[in-house]
């Protein structure tokens, strides 16, 4: 075939010669795959541009979650309260878990509410990709918007629970003080950790089908290791007479760190009469886990952006 005839054939083929691969043709005309992973800073900017969608999606899920129940949104508060009541009877009264802790009801409720926030964000993140495959396959948007929206949904529920917790703490004899102004700081750090952990578990959950079956066992073990029902210092070092480094390792657990700091603020642990003083490493642990989890979580999730929704 002469050169003019080859050019005509190339034009009839849409500008592609018979020997030229489609990938090379696309590169020649500056085309990119629709689901190609953008650069990291571009990805973060795209998430910010869709912040209204993320917030609206999280809010709509909260409204619809209890729409079919008679008590509606009241279940956002009743669920952790009922759980705390059951655990108080079992661990505080029957098993004697409260020990010498003053104001054990507030102590227990603080631990339950704070841990539940992380637990539910973690569990919801694991399902955020697999339960939204139709949305992912139909629309083009940063997939991190989904686990992020799920965490915001849990944060909205926590805001209601924290209001109830504040009333209970006051009713049980604790007076508000200037340390309460630190509550938003703790919640911000915990939210950063929850977002990062949710992104990591979202990527794992998108490819590991058995993960949702393992999560109840993981979160239950996490619950018992986080000092929700007992004072870590009193139980580990006092009752069990284990070395201090064992308690320190337990304090470094991120869930335990946020629980201990919130208790330090809410239930007067600056007062010597309470007998519960978490070490300084707790605050350092809170900051470390927030920064590390958020940074690593976004990077880890972003690396698999092209694979979500396939298969």
PDB file of C-alpha atoms in Angstrom:
ATOM      1  CA  UNK A   1       0.000   0.000   0.000  1.00  0.00           C
ATOM      2  CA  UNK A   2       1.380   3.409  -0.952  1.00  0.00           C
ATOM      3  CA  UNK A   3       1.848   6.166   1.606  1.00  0.00           C
ATOM      4  CA  UNK A   4      -1.267   8.118   0.516  1.00  0.00           C
ATOM      5  CA  UNK A   5      -3.348   4.968   0.746  1.00  0.00           C
ATOM      6  CA  UNK A   6      -1.918   4.285   4.217  1.00  0.00           C
ATOM      7  CA  UNK A   7      -2.829   7.795   5.311  1.00  0.00           C
ATOM      8  CA  UNK A   8      -6.377   7.316   4.024  1.00  0.00           C
ATOM      9  CA  UNK A   9      -6.694   4.029   5.925  1.00  0.00           C
ATOM     10  CA  UNK A  10      -5.336   5.714   9.022  1.00  0.00           C
ATOM     11  CA  UNK A  11      -7.912   8.481   8.718  1.00  0.00           C
ATOM     12  CA  UNK A  12     -10.724   6.012   8.173  1.00  0.00           C
ATOM     13  CA  UNK A  13      -9.621   4.218  11.339  1.00  0.00           C
ATOM     14  CA  UNK A  14      -9.995   7.454  13.269  1.00  0.00           C
ATOM     15  CA  UNK A  15      -6.359   8.501  13.028  1.00  0.00           C
ATOM     16  CA  UNK A  16      -4.985   5.114  14.095  1.00  0.00           C
ATOM     17  CA  UNK A  17      -2.848   2.903  11.881  1.00  0.00           C
ATOM     18  CA  UNK A  18      -3.337  -0.849  11.984  1.00  0.00           C
ATOM     19  CA  UNK A  19      -0.048  -1.368  13.802  1.00  0.00           C
ATOM     20  CA  UNK A  20      -0.481   1.345  16.460  1.00  0.00           C
ATOM     21  CA  UNK A  21      -1.709   0.167  19.891  1.00  0.00           C
ATOM     22  CA  UNK A  22      -4.724   1.912  21.383  1.00  0.00           C
ATOM     23  CA  UNK A  23      -2.701   3.011  24.419  1.00  0.00           C
ATOM     24  CA  UNK A  24      -0.161   4.750  22.184  1.00  0.00           C
ATOM     25  CA  UNK A  25      -2.917   6.380  20.167  1.00  0.00           C
ATOM     26  CA  UNK A  26      -4.527   7.719  23.325  1.00  0.00           C
ATOM     27  CA  UNK A  27      -1.176   9.053  24.497  1.00  0.00           C
ATOM     28  CA  UNK A  28      -0.621  10.769  21.145  1.00  0.00           C
ATOM     29  CA  UNK A  29      -3.896  12.675  21.510  1.00  0.00           C
ATOM     30  CA  UNK A  30      -3.444  13.413  25.218  1.00  0.00           C
ATOM     31  CA  UNK A  31      -6.232  11.091  26.382  1.00  0.00           C
ATOM     32  CA  UNK A  32      -6.335   9.541  29.862  1.00  0.00           C
ATOM     33  CA  UNK A  33      -8.313   6.765  31.445  1.00  0.00           C
ATOM     34  CA  UNK A  34     -11.510   7.987  33.071  1.00  0.00           C
ATOM     35  CA  UNK A  35     -10.672   6.201  36.347  1.00  0.00           C
ATOM     36  CA  UNK A  36      -6.963   7.011  36.351  1.00  0.00           C
ATOM     37  CA  UNK A  37      -5.603   7.851  39.789  1.00  0.00           C
ATOM     38  CA  UNK A  38      -4.823  11.585  40.026  1.00  0.00           C
ATOM     39  CA  UNK A  39      -1.801  12.924  41.820  1.00  0.00           C
ATOM     40  CA  UNK A  40      -2.151  13.035  45.565  1.00  0.00           C
ATOM     41  CA  UNK A  41      -2.499  16.816  45.929  1.00  0.00           C
ATOM     42  CA  UNK A  42      -5.044  16.854  43.095  1.00  0.00           C
ATOM     43  CA  UNK A  43      -6.941  14.068  44.837  1.00  0.00           C
ATOM     44  CA  UNK A  44      -7.117  16.031  48.086  1.00  0.00           C
ATOM     45  CA  UNK A  45      -8.317  19.105  46.185  1.00  0.00           C
ATOM     46  CA  UNK A  46     -11.048  17.073  44.491  1.00  0.00           C
ATOM     47  CA  UNK A  47     -12.211  15.858  47.900  1.00  0.00           C
ATOM     48  CA  UNK A  48     -12.389  19.433  49.173  1.00  0.00           C
ATOM     49  CA  UNK A  49     -14.405  20.484  46.113  1.00  0.00           C
ATOM     50  CA  UNK A  50     -16.946  17.768  46.984  1.00  0.00           C
ATOM     51  CA  UNK A  51     -17.194  18.667  50.659  1.00  0.00           C
ATOM     52  CA  UNK A  52     -20.853  19.658  50.303  1.00  0.00           C
ATOM     53  CA  UNK A  53     -21.696  16.283  48.777  1.00  0.00           C
ATOM     54  CA  UNK A  54     -19.851  14.490  51.588  1.00  0.00           C
ATOM     55  CA  UNK A  55     -21.670  16.437  54.301  1.00  0.00           C
ATOM     56  CA  UNK A  56     -25.071  16.040  52.629  1.00  0.00           C
ATOM     57  CA  UNK A  57     -24.528  12.325  52.084  1.00  0.00           C
ATOM     58  CA  UNK A  58     -23.567  11.814  55.742  1.00  0.00           C
ATOM     59  CA  UNK A  59     -26.550  13.827  56.987  1.00  0.00           C
ATOM     60  CA  UNK A  60     -29.021  12.012  54.747  1.00  0.00           C
ATOM     61  CA  UNK A  61     -27.751   8.648  55.979  1.00  0.00           C
ATOM     62  CA  UNK A  62     -28.269   9.775  59.574  1.00  0.00           C
ATOM     63  CA  UNK A  63     -31.824  10.912  58.865  1.00  0.00           C
ATOM     64  CA  UNK A  64     -32.788   7.763  56.974  1.00  0.00           C
ATOM     65  CA  UNK A  65     -31.113   5.354  59.401  1.00  0.00           C
ATOM     66  CA  UNK A  66     -33.853   5.583  62.039  1.00  0.00           C
ATOM     67  CA  UNK A  67     -36.697   6.854  59.842  1.00  0.00           C
ATOM     68  CA  UNK A  68     -38.580   3.551  60.041  1.00  0.00           C
ATOM     69  CA  UNK A  69     -38.458   3.295  63.861  1.00  0.00           C
ATOM     70  CA  UNK A  70     -41.012   4.817  66.219  1.00  0.00           C
ATOM     71  CA  UNK A  71     -38.444   6.684  68.339  1.00  0.00           C
ATOM     72  CA  UNK A  72     -36.493   7.933  65.324  1.00  0.00           C
ATOM     73  CA  UNK A  73     -33.289   9.857  66.043  1.00  0.00           C
ATOM     74  CA  UNK A  74     -33.653   9.199  69.781  1.00  0.00           C
ATOM     75  CA  UNK A  75     -31.969   5.836  69.164  1.00  0.00           C
ATOM     76  CA  UNK A  76     -28.727   7.723  68.577  1.00  0.00           C
ATOM     77  CA  UNK A  77     -28.660   8.347  72.314  1.00  0.00           C
ATOM     78  CA  UNK A  78     -30.571   5.318  73.582  1.00  0.00           C
ATOM     79  CA  UNK A  79     -28.256   2.741  71.983  1.00  0.00           C
ATOM     80  CA  UNK A  80     -25.037   3.730  73.822  1.00  0.00           C
ATOM     81  CA  UNK A  81     -27.020   4.443  77.005  1.00  0.00           C
ATOM     82  CA  UNK A  82     -28.577   0.973  77.007  1.00  0.00           C
ATOM     83  CA  UNK A  83     -25.207  -0.622  76.285  1.00  0.00           C
ATOM     84  CA  UNK A  84     -23.637   1.354  79.114  1.00  0.00           C
ATOM     85  CA  UNK A  85     -26.414   0.307  81.507  1.00  0.00           C
ATOM     86  CA  UNK A  86     -25.852  -3.363  80.684  1.00  0.00           C
ATOM     87  CA  UNK A  87     -22.084  -3.056  81.074  1.00  0.00           C
ATOM     88  CA  UNK A  88     -22.518  -1.150  84.353  1.00  0.00           C
ATOM     89  CA  UNK A  89     -24.588  -3.984  85.840  1.00  0.00           C
ATOM     90  CA  UNK A  90     -22.226  -6.684  84.553  1.00  0.00           C
ATOM     91  CA  UNK A  91     -18.810  -5.099  85.109  1.00  0.00           C
ATOM     92  CA  UNK A  92     -19.529  -2.457  87.741  1.00  0.00           C
ATOM     93  CA  UNK A  93     -21.862  -4.344  90.072  1.00  0.00           C
ATOM     94  CA  UNK A  94     -21.655  -8.088  89.436  1.00  0.00           C
ATOM     95  CA  UNK A  95     -17.942  -8.347  88.603  1.00  0.00           C
ATOM     96  CA  UNK A  96     -16.860  -5.418  90.776  1.00  0.00           C
ATOM     97  CA  UNK A  97     -15.004  -3.688  87.960  1.00  0.00           C
ATOM     98  CA  UNK A  98     -15.480  -0.182  89.346  1.00  0.00           C
ATOM     99  CA  UNK A  99     -12.994  -0.773  92.173  1.00  0.00           C
ATOM    100  CA  UNK A 100     -12.203   2.492  93.957  1.00  0.00           C
ATOM    101  CA  UNK A 101     -13.226   4.717  91.047  1.00  0.00           C
ATOM    102  CA  UNK A 102     -15.296   7.675  92.172  1.00  0.00           C
ATOM    103  CA  UNK A 103     -18.285   8.477  89.949  1.00  0.00           C
ATOM    104  CA  UNK A 104     -18.110   5.192  88.078  1.00  0.00           C
ATOM    105  CA  UNK A 105     -21.282   5.833  85.996  1.00  0.00           C
ATOM    106  CA  UNK A 106     -19.703   8.930  84.393  1.00  0.00           C
ATOM    107  CA  UNK A 107     -16.403   7.050  84.091  1.00  0.00           C
ATOM    108  CA  UNK A 108     -18.111   4.188  82.245  1.00  0.00           C
ATOM    109  CA  UNK A 109     -20.316   6.368  80.017  1.00  0.00           C
ATOM    110  CA  UNK A 110     -17.348   8.471  78.920  1.00  0.00           C
ATOM    111  CA  UNK A 111     -15.467   5.352  77.921  1.00  0.00           C
ATOM    112  CA  UNK A 112     -18.477   3.878  76.135  1.00  0.00           C
ATOM    113  CA  UNK A 113     -19.336   7.003  74.124  1.00  0.00           C
ATOM    114  CA  UNK A 114     -15.761   7.702  73.072  1.00  0.00           C
ATOM    115  CA  UNK A 115     -15.028   4.097  72.156  1.00  0.00           C
ATOM    116  CA  UNK A 116     -18.334   3.676  70.313  1.00  0.00           C
ATOM    117  CA  UNK A 117     -17.422   6.616  68.068  1.00  0.00           C
ATOM    118  CA  UNK A 118     -14.197   4.936  66.975  1.00  0.00           C
ATOM    119  CA  UNK A 119     -15.727   1.461  66.801  1.00  0.00           C
ATOM    120  CA  UNK A 120     -18.638   2.527  64.593  1.00  0.00           C
ATOM    121  CA  UNK A 121     -16.431   4.629  62.318  1.00  0.00           C
ATOM    122  CA  UNK A 122     -14.113   1.651  61.929  1.00  0.00           C
ATOM    123  CA  UNK A 123     -16.944  -0.784  61.191  1.00  0.00           C
ATOM    124  CA  UNK A 124     -18.762   1.581  58.820  1.00  0.00           C
ATOM    125  CA  UNK A 125     -15.558   2.290  56.927  1.00  0.00           C
ATOM    126  CA  UNK A 126     -15.095  -1.402  56.204  1.00  0.00           C
ATOM    127  CA  UNK A 127     -18.421  -1.461  54.334  1.00  0.00           C
ATOM    128  CA  UNK A 128     -18.233   1.971  52.723  1.00  0.00           C
ATOM    129  CA  UNK A 129     -16.891   0.696  49.382  1.00  0.00           C
ATOM    130  CA  UNK A 130     -18.513  -2.722  49.106  1.00  0.00           C
ATOM    131  CA  UNK A 131     -21.987  -1.377  49.952  1.00  0.00           C
ATOM    132  CA  UNK A 132     -21.819   1.461  47.404  1.00  0.00           C
ATOM    133  CA  UNK A 133     -20.610  -0.339  44.276  1.00  0.00           C
ATOM    134  CA  UNK A 134     -23.514   0.881  42.152  1.00  0.00           C
ATOM    135  CA  UNK A 135     -22.726   4.494  43.054  1.00  0.00           C
ATOM    136  CA  UNK A 136     -19.017   3.999  42.411  1.00  0.00           C
ATOM    137  CA  UNK A 137     -19.603   2.422  39.005  1.00  0.00           C
ATOM    138  CA  UNK A 138     -22.139   5.040  37.928  1.00  0.00           C
ATOM    139  CA  UNK A 139     -20.376   8.252  38.943  1.00  0.00           C
ATOM    140  CA  UNK A 140     -16.814   9.551  38.884  1.00  0.00           C
ATOM    141  CA  UNK A 141     -15.688  11.063  42.184  1.00  0.00           C
ATOM    142  CA  UNK A 142     -12.873  10.517  44.715  1.00  0.00           C
ATOM    143  CA  UNK A 143     -13.727   7.231  46.401  1.00  0.00           C
ATOM    144  CA  UNK A 144     -12.348   8.493  49.717  1.00  0.00           C
ATOM    145  CA  UNK A 145     -15.501  10.614  49.931  1.00  0.00           C
ATOM    146  CA  UNK A 146     -17.430   7.518  51.038  1.00  0.00           C
ATOM    147  CA  UNK A 147     -15.448   6.442  54.147  1.00  0.00           C
ATOM    148  CA  UNK A 148     -15.055  10.133  54.982  1.00  0.00           C
ATOM    149  CA  UNK A 149     -18.834  10.610  54.851  1.00  0.00           C
ATOM    150  CA  UNK A 150     -19.345   7.572  57.072  1.00  0.00           C
ATOM    151  CA  UNK A 151     -17.023   9.038  59.715  1.00  0.00           C
ATOM    152  CA  UNK A 152     -18.832  12.383  59.570  1.00  0.00           C
ATOM    153  CA  UNK A 153     -22.095  10.510  60.029  1.00  0.00           C
ATOM    154  CA  UNK A 154     -20.758   8.965  63.241  1.00  0.00           C
ATOM    155  CA  UNK A 155     -19.428  12.353  64.369  1.00  0.00           C
ATOM    156  CA  UNK A 156     -22.912  13.834  64.007  1.00  0.00           C
ATOM    157  CA  UNK A 157     -24.279  11.074  66.211  1.00  0.00           C
ATOM    158  CA  UNK A 158     -21.499  11.597  68.733  1.00  0.00           C
ATOM    159  CA  UNK A 159     -22.386  15.299  69.019  1.00  0.00           C
ATOM    160  CA  UNK A 160     -25.807  14.323  70.373  1.00  0.00           C
ATOM    161  CA  UNK A 161     -24.313  11.703  72.684  1.00  0.00           C
ATOM    162  CA  UNK A 162     -21.764  14.153  74.076  1.00  0.00           C
ATOM    163  CA  UNK A 163     -24.546  16.576  74.969  1.00  0.00           C
ATOM    164  CA  UNK A 164     -26.268  13.812  76.940  1.00  0.00           C
ATOM    165  CA  UNK A 165     -22.951  12.791  78.494  1.00  0.00           C
ATOM    166  CA  UNK A 166     -22.320  16.350  79.665  1.00  0.00           C
ATOM    167  CA  UNK A 167     -25.690  16.436  81.429  1.00  0.00           C
ATOM    168  CA  UNK A 168     -25.051  13.068  83.095  1.00  0.00           C
ATOM    169  CA  UNK A 169     -21.591  14.129  84.247  1.00  0.00           C
ATOM    170  CA  UNK A 170     -23.045  17.260  85.858  1.00  0.00           C
ATOM    171  CA  UNK A 171     -25.923  15.299  87.418  1.00  0.00           C
ATOM    172  CA  UNK A 172     -23.456  12.864  88.996  1.00  0.00           C
ATOM    173  CA  UNK A 173     -21.653  15.641  90.826  1.00  0.00           C
ATOM    174  CA  UNK A 174     -18.976  16.962  88.466  1.00  0.00           C
ATOM    175  CA  UNK A 175     -18.867  20.717  87.942  1.00  0.00           C
ATOM    176  CA  UNK A 176     -17.976  22.187  84.522  1.00  0.00           C
ATOM    177  CA  UNK A 177     -14.557  23.801  84.460  1.00  0.00           C
ATOM    178  CA  UNK A 178     -12.120  25.431  82.042  1.00  0.00           C
ATOM    179  CA  UNK A 179     -10.696  22.035  81.064  1.00  0.00           C
ATOM    180  CA  UNK A 180     -13.962  21.333  79.244  1.00  0.00           C
ATOM    181  CA  UNK A 181     -12.793  23.739  76.547  1.00  0.00           C
ATOM    182  CA  UNK A 182     -10.340  21.022  75.520  1.00  0.00           C
ATOM    183  CA  UNK A 183     -13.160  18.660  74.521  1.00  0.00           C
ATOM    184  CA  UNK A 184     -13.272  19.886  70.865  1.00  0.00           C
ATOM    185  CA  UNK A 185      -9.501  19.361  70.624  1.00  0.00           C
ATOM    186  CA  UNK A 186      -9.775  15.741  71.750  1.00  0.00           C
ATOM    187  CA  UNK A 187     -12.694  15.110  69.398  1.00  0.00           C
ATOM    188  CA  UNK A 188     -10.807  16.700  66.501  1.00  0.00           C
ATOM    189  CA  UNK A 189      -7.798  14.449  67.090  1.00  0.00           C
ATOM    190  CA  UNK A 190     -10.033  11.408  67.481  1.00  0.00           C
ATOM    191  CA  UNK A 191     -11.872  12.292  64.268  1.00  0.00           C
ATOM    192  CA  UNK A 192      -8.562  12.554  62.416  1.00  0.00           C
ATOM    193  CA  UNK A 193      -7.652   9.094  63.663  1.00  0.00           C
ATOM    194  CA  UNK A 194     -11.078   7.694  62.780  1.00  0.00           C
ATOM    195  CA  UNK A 195     -10.881   9.074  59.235  1.00  0.00           C
ATOM    196  CA  UNK A 196      -7.439   7.550  58.705  1.00  0.00           C
ATOM    197  CA  UNK A 197      -8.392   4.202  60.220  1.00  0.00           C
ATOM    198  CA  UNK A 198     -11.630   4.210  58.224  1.00  0.00           C
ATOM    199  CA  UNK A 199      -9.717   4.751  54.967  1.00  0.00           C
ATOM    200  CA  UNK A 200      -7.351   1.870  55.721  1.00  0.00           C
ATOM    201  CA  UNK A 201     -10.142  -0.541  56.626  1.00  0.00           C
ATOM    202  CA  UNK A 202     -12.191   0.652  53.621  1.00  0.00           C
ATOM    203  CA  UNK A 203      -9.443  -0.417  51.224  1.00  0.00           C
ATOM    204  CA  UNK A 204      -9.038  -3.746  53.010  1.00  0.00           C
ATOM    205  CA  UNK A 205     -12.786  -4.283  53.086  1.00  0.00           C
ATOM    206  CA  UNK A 206     -13.111  -3.666  49.348  1.00  0.00           C
ATOM    207  CA  UNK A 207     -10.983  -6.722  48.554  1.00  0.00           C
ATOM    208  CA  UNK A 208     -11.261  -8.986  51.631  1.00  0.00           C
ATOM    209  CA  UNK A 209     -14.753 -10.455  51.656  1.00  0.00           C
ATOM    210  CA  UNK A 210     -14.315 -12.141  55.038  1.00  0.00           C
ATOM    211  CA  UNK A 211     -13.262  -8.967  56.827  1.00  0.00           C
ATOM    212  CA  UNK A 212     -16.802  -8.074  57.882  1.00  0.00           C
ATOM    213  CA  UNK A 213     -17.070 -11.468  59.570  1.00  0.00           C
ATOM    214  CA  UNK A 214     -13.883 -10.849  61.542  1.00  0.00           C
ATOM    215  CA  UNK A 215     -14.644  -7.265  62.564  1.00  0.00           C
ATOM    216  CA  UNK A 216     -16.956  -8.125  65.509  1.00  0.00           C
ATOM    217  CA  UNK A 217     -14.185 -10.187  67.093  1.00  0.00           C
ATOM    218  CA  UNK A 218     -11.593  -7.487  66.416  1.00  0.00           C
ATOM    219  CA  UNK A 219     -13.682  -4.660  67.847  1.00  0.00           C
ATOM    220  CA  UNK A 220     -14.759  -6.724  70.878  1.00  0.00           C
ATOM    221  CA  UNK A 221     -11.135  -7.480  71.738  1.00  0.00           C
ATOM    222  CA  UNK A 222     -10.315  -3.816  71.195  1.00  0.00           C
ATOM    223  CA  UNK A 223     -13.140  -2.880  73.577  1.00  0.00           C
ATOM    224  CA  UNK A 224     -11.813  -5.037  76.401  1.00  0.00           C
ATOM    225  CA  UNK A 225      -8.229  -3.825  75.898  1.00  0.00           C
ATOM    226  CA  UNK A 226      -9.104  -0.114  75.980  1.00  0.00           C
ATOM    227  CA  UNK A 227      -9.977   0.333  79.645  1.00  0.00           C
ATOM    228  CA  UNK A 228     -13.630   1.129  78.963  1.00  0.00           C
ATOM    229  CA  UNK A 229     -14.850  -0.715  82.080  1.00  0.00           C
ATOM    230  CA  UNK A 230     -11.866  -0.280  84.396  1.00  0.00           C
ATOM    231  CA  UNK A 231      -8.979   1.990  85.271  1.00  0.00           C
ATOM    232  CA  UNK A 232      -5.914   0.682  83.466  1.00  0.00           C
ATOM    233  CA  UNK A 233      -3.536   1.854  86.172  1.00  0.00           C
ATOM    234  CA  UNK A 234      -5.569   0.429  89.025  1.00  0.00           C
ATOM    235  CA  UNK A 235      -6.368  -2.896  87.376  1.00  0.00           C
ATOM    236  CA  UNK A 236      -3.049  -3.679  85.688  1.00  0.00           C
ATOM    237  CA  UNK A 237      -0.551  -2.327  88.213  1.00  0.00           C
ATOM    238  CA  UNK A 238      -2.701  -2.304  91.367  1.00  0.00           C
ATOM    239  CA  UNK A 239      -4.831  -5.456  91.247  1.00  0.00           C
ATOM    240  CA  UNK A 240      -2.818  -7.685  88.908  1.00  0.00           C
ATOM    241  CA  UNK A 241       0.559  -6.317  90.127  1.00  0.00           C
ATOM    242  CA  UNK A 242       1.992  -6.297  86.618  1.00  0.00           C
ATOM    243  CA  UNK A 243       4.932  -4.052  85.668  1.00  0.00           C
ATOM    244  CA  UNK A 244       4.196  -0.422  84.824  1.00  0.00           C
ATOM    245  CA  UNK A 245       5.321  -0.905  81.234  1.00  0.00           C
ATOM    246  CA  UNK A 246       2.312  -3.195  80.641  1.00  0.00           C
ATOM    247  CA  UNK A 247      -0.048  -0.368  81.613  1.00  0.00           C
ATOM    248  CA  UNK A 248       1.954   2.052  79.466  1.00  0.00           C
ATOM    249  CA  UNK A 249       1.542  -0.207  76.439  1.00  0.00           C
ATOM    250  CA  UNK A 250      -2.209  -0.296  77.038  1.00  0.00           C
ATOM    251  CA  UNK A 251      -2.290   3.500  77.290  1.00  0.00           C
ATOM    252  CA  UNK A 252      -0.677   3.696  73.835  1.00  0.00           C
ATOM    253  CA  UNK A 253      -3.684   1.935  72.331  1.00  0.00           C
ATOM    254  CA  UNK A 254      -5.328   4.793  70.359  1.00  0.00           C
ATOM    255  CA  UNK A 255      -8.841   4.068  71.638  1.00  0.00           C
ATOM    256  CA  UNK A 256      -7.573   3.981  75.223  1.00  0.00           C
ATOM    257  CA  UNK A 257      -5.648   7.223  74.707  1.00  0.00           C
ATOM    258  CA  UNK A 258      -8.707   9.198  73.612  1.00  0.00           C
ATOM    259  CA  UNK A 259     -10.827   7.668  76.382  1.00  0.00           C
ATOM    260  CA  UNK A 260      -8.286   8.522  79.068  1.00  0.00           C
ATOM    261  CA  UNK A 261      -7.856  12.102  77.896  1.00  0.00           C
ATOM    262  CA  UNK A 262     -11.619  12.669  77.755  1.00  0.00           C
ATOM    263  CA  UNK A 263     -12.003  11.262  81.253  1.00  0.00           C
ATOM    264  CA  UNK A 264      -9.202  13.502  82.447  1.00  0.00           C
ATOM    265  CA  UNK A 265     -11.218  16.469  81.198  1.00  0.00           C
ATOM    266  CA  UNK A 266     -14.775  15.498  82.101  1.00  0.00           C
ATOM    267  CA  UNK A 267     -14.830  13.703  85.444  1.00  0.00           C
ATOM    268  CA  UNK A 268     -12.460  15.741  87.535  1.00  0.00           C
ATOM    269  CA  UNK A 269      -9.407  13.524  87.321  1.00  0.00           C
ATOM    270  CA  UNK A 270      -7.309  16.583  88.089  1.00  0.00           C
ATOM    271  CA  UNK A 271      -8.767  16.199  91.578  1.00  0.00           C
ATOM    272  CA  UNK A 272      -6.747  13.821  93.750  1.00  0.00           C
ATOM    273  CA  UNK A 273      -9.928  12.365  95.271  1.00  0.00           C
ATOM    274  CA  UNK A 274     -10.682  10.490  92.042  1.00  0.00           C
ATOM    275  CA  UNK A 275      -7.432   8.575  92.096  1.00  0.00           C
ATOM    276  CA  UNK A 276      -7.126   8.280  88.316  1.00  0.00           C
ATOM    277  CA  UNK A 277      -4.321  10.096  86.526  1.00  0.00           C
ATOM    278  CA  UNK A 278      -3.279   8.978  83.037  1.00  0.00           C
ATOM    279  CA  UNK A 279       0.361   9.705  82.212  1.00  0.00           C
ATOM    280  CA  UNK A 280       1.541  12.468  79.890  1.00  0.00           C
ATOM    281  CA  UNK A 281       2.195   9.882  77.176  1.00  0.00           C
ATOM    282  CA  UNK A 282      -1.578   9.656  76.687  1.00  0.00           C
ATOM    283  CA  UNK A 283      -1.711  13.161  75.203  1.00  0.00           C
ATOM    284  CA  UNK A 284       1.336  12.474  73.054  1.00  0.00           C
ATOM    285  CA  UNK A 285      -0.257   9.228  71.880  1.00  0.00           C
ATOM    286  CA  UNK A 286      -3.465  11.063  70.882  1.00  0.00           C
ATOM    287  CA  UNK A 287      -1.581  13.521  68.692  1.00  0.00           C
ATOM    288  CA  UNK A 288       0.662  10.853  67.168  1.00  0.00           C
ATOM    289  CA  UNK A 289      -2.188   8.513  66.215  1.00  0.00           C
ATOM    290  CA  UNK A 290      -4.230  11.367  64.751  1.00  0.00           C
ATOM    291  CA  UNK A 291      -1.437  12.623  62.487  1.00  0.00           C
ATOM    292  CA  UNK A 292      -0.073   9.207  61.540  1.00  0.00           C
ATOM    293  CA  UNK A 293      -3.445   7.572  60.850  1.00  0.00           C
ATOM    294  CA  UNK A 294      -4.739  10.484  58.779  1.00  0.00           C
ATOM    295  CA  UNK A 295      -1.596  10.774  56.648  1.00  0.00           C
ATOM    296  CA  UNK A 296      -1.048   7.065  56.147  1.00  0.00           C
ATOM    297  CA  UNK A 297      -4.763   6.372  55.675  1.00  0.00           C
ATOM    298  CA  UNK A 298      -5.182   8.860  52.834  1.00  0.00           C
ATOM    299  CA  UNK A 299      -2.010   7.666  51.115  1.00  0.00           C
ATOM    300  CA  UNK A 300      -2.893   3.985  51.497  1.00  0.00           C
ATOM    301  CA  UNK A 301      -6.439   4.451  50.216  1.00  0.00           C
ATOM    302  CA  UNK A 302      -5.349   6.706  47.341  1.00  0.00           C
ATOM    303  CA  UNK A 303      -2.870   4.102  46.087  1.00  0.00           C
ATOM    304  CA  UNK A 304      -5.744   1.759  45.169  1.00  0.00           C
ATOM    305  CA  UNK A 305      -8.110   4.399  43.771  1.00  0.00           C
ATOM    306  CA  UNK A 306      -8.236   2.756  40.338  1.00  0.00           C
ATOM    307  CA  UNK A 307      -9.303  -0.625  41.716  1.00  0.00           C
ATOM    308  CA  UNK A 308     -12.398   0.328  43.691  1.00  0.00           C
ATOM    309  CA  UNK A 309     -15.611  -0.893  42.110  1.00  0.00           C
ATOM    310  CA  UNK A 310     -14.003  -3.436  39.836  1.00  0.00           C
ATOM    311  CA  UNK A 311     -14.809  -7.127  39.755  1.00  0.00           C
TER     312      UNK A 311
END
